[in-house]
Amino acid sequence: MLRLPRRWAPLRAGFGGVEGQDDPSGTAIRRLSEIAERLRPRRTDLLETHDLFLTGAAVADVLSAVDSPRVGALWDLVNPWRAGEISSADS
């Protein structure tokens, strides 16, 4: 069972997936969905563009599947740029 601290900041960020992990998107979707159900009002869990979810597209796929207003994205612009998703002309 997942236990969340009673008091924590309204925003909490996390990275998702590790190299070689089976179904990182499915795991992220399951975990974020479970967290979303347990979050108090005005609390948000954020999946950062990092690790296996380096691009905005990868994060968007997970967030779309979770479909909760209590789960969002933390945009670290350097990671989508490194992955070629954002060109230097866009930044």
mmCIF file of C-alpha atoms in Angstrom:
data_model
loop_
_atom_site.group_PDB
_atom_site.id
_atom_site.type_symbol
_atom_site.label_atom_id
_atom_site.label_comp_id
_atom_site.label_asym_id
_atom_site.label_seq_id
_atom_site.Cartn_x
_atom_site.Cartn_y
_atom_site.Cartn_z
ATOM 1 C CA MET A 1 0.000 0.000 0.000
ATOM 2 C CA LEU A 2 1.195 3.494 -0.823
ATOM 3 C CA ARG A 3 1.402 5.839 2.167
ATOM 4 C CA LEU A 4 1.648 9.565 1.631
ATOM 5 C CA PRO A 5 2.878 12.026 4.267
ATOM 6 C CA ARG A 6 0.142 13.971 6.036
ATOM 7 C CA ARG A 7 1.751 17.313 5.336
ATOM 8 C CA TRP A 8 3.645 18.057 2.194
ATOM 9 C CA ALA A 9 3.980 20.802 -0.355
ATOM 10 C CA PRO A 10 1.053 21.334 -2.729
ATOM 11 C CA LEU A 11 3.257 20.294 -5.661
ATOM 12 C CA ARG A 12 5.421 17.186 -5.750
ATOM 13 C CA ALA A 13 7.566 16.250 -8.724
ATOM 14 C CA GLY A 14 8.875 12.879 -9.682
ATOM 15 C CA PHE A 15 10.876 11.263 -12.440
ATOM 16 C CA GLY A 16 9.622 8.225 -14.248
ATOM 17 C CA GLY A 17 11.175 5.007 -15.404
ATOM 18 C CA VAL A 18 14.626 3.510 -15.536
ATOM 19 C CA GLU A 19 16.511 1.954 -18.450
ATOM 20 C CA GLY A 20 15.544 -1.654 -19.005
ATOM 21 C CA GLN A 21 12.265 -1.378 -17.083
ATOM 22 C CA ASP A 22 9.350 -3.363 -18.490
ATOM 23 C CA ASP A 23 6.462 -1.100 -19.519
ATOM 24 C CA PRO A 24 7.561 2.194 -17.922
ATOM 25 C CA SER A 25 4.515 4.032 -19.273
ATOM 26 C CA GLY A 26 2.127 1.464 -17.820
ATOM 27 C CA THR A 27 3.905 1.609 -14.474
ATOM 28 C CA ALA A 28 3.803 5.418 -14.425
ATOM 29 C CA ILE A 29 0.115 5.409 -15.331
ATOM 30 C CA ARG A 30 -0.757 2.917 -12.578
ATOM 31 C CA ARG A 31 1.285 4.719 -9.915
ATOM 32 C CA LEU A 32 0.127 8.223 -10.812
ATOM 33 C CA SER A 33 -3.505 7.055 -10.968
ATOM 34 C CA GLU A 34 -3.195 5.557 -7.482
ATOM 35 C CA ILE A 35 -1.547 8.710 -6.158
ATOM 36 C CA ALA A 36 -4.206 10.913 -7.777
ATOM 37 C CA GLU A 37 -6.946 9.029 -5.929
ATOM 38 C CA ARG A 38 -5.219 9.631 -2.593
ATOM 39 C CA LEU A 39 -4.225 13.272 -3.014
ATOM 40 C CA ARG A 40 -6.004 15.842 -0.915
ATOM 41 C CA PRO A 41 -7.682 18.775 -2.645
ATOM 42 C CA ARG A 42 -5.220 21.409 -3.840
ATOM 43 C CA ARG A 43 -2.386 18.886 -4.057
ATOM 44 C CA THR A 44 -0.773 18.013 -7.365
ATOM 45 C CA ASP A 45 1.723 15.365 -8.388
ATOM 46 C CA LEU A 46 3.958 16.248 -11.339
ATOM 47 C CA LEU A 47 5.748 13.975 -13.790
ATOM 48 C CA GLU A 48 8.922 15.718 -14.929
ATOM 49 C CA THR A 49 10.249 15.575 -18.482
ATOM 50 C CA HIS A 50 13.205 13.427 -17.448
ATOM 51 C CA ASP A 51 14.638 9.902 -17.682
ATOM 52 C CA LEU A 52 12.452 7.681 -19.888
ATOM 53 C CA PHE A 53 9.853 10.444 -20.155
ATOM 54 C CA LEU A 54 12.288 12.881 -21.703
ATOM 55 C CA THR A 55 9.876 14.422 -24.209
ATOM 56 C CA GLY A 56 6.660 16.320 -23.865
ATOM 57 C CA ALA A 57 4.992 13.709 -26.052
ATOM 58 C CA ALA A 58 5.961 10.902 -23.656
ATOM 59 C CA VAL A 59 4.695 12.851 -20.628
ATOM 60 C CA ALA A 60 1.505 13.845 -22.471
ATOM 61 C CA ASP A 61 0.749 10.181 -23.251
ATOM 62 C CA VAL A 62 1.000 9.280 -19.552
ATOM 63 C CA LEU A 63 -1.026 12.290 -18.379
ATOM 64 C CA SER A 64 -3.714 11.604 -20.972
ATOM 65 C CA ALA A 65 -4.074 8.034 -19.710
ATOM 66 C CA VAL A 66 -4.150 9.103 -16.049
ATOM 67 C CA ASP A 67 -6.737 11.783 -16.868
ATOM 68 C CA SER A 68 -6.744 13.523 -13.476
ATOM 69 C CA PRO A 69 -6.627 17.243 -12.673
ATOM 70 C CA ARG A 70 -4.378 16.300 -9.749
ATOM 71 C CA VAL A 71 -1.574 15.057 -11.983
ATOM 72 C CA GLY A 72 0.417 17.361 -14.236
ATOM 73 C CA ALA A 73 3.784 17.951 -15.895
ATOM 74 C CA LEU A 74 6.906 19.688 -14.712
ATOM 75 C CA TRP A 75 8.592 20.964 -17.847
ATOM 76 C CA ASP A 76 12.375 20.852 -17.713
ATOM 77 C CA LEU A 77 12.989 22.421 -21.116
ATOM 78 C CA VAL A 78 16.524 21.134 -21.505
ATOM 79 C CA ASN A 79 15.399 17.500 -21.655
ATOM 80 C CA PRO A 80 12.899 17.798 -24.550
ATOM 81 C CA TRP A 81 15.501 19.962 -26.301
ATOM 82 C CA ARG A 82 18.188 17.271 -25.799
ATOM 83 C CA ALA A 83 15.791 14.711 -27.230
ATOM 84 C CA GLY A 84 15.288 16.871 -30.336
ATOM 85 C CA GLU A 85 11.701 17.783 -29.531
ATOM 86 C CA ILE A 86 12.450 21.523 -29.233
ATOM 87 C CA SER A 87 14.762 23.208 -31.695
ATOM 88 C CA SER A 88 17.010 26.106 -30.733
ATOM 89 C CA ALA A 89 14.834 28.280 -33.006
ATOM 90 C CA ASP A 90 11.804 27.427 -30.814
ATOM 91 C CA SER A 91 13.485 28.370 -27.559
#
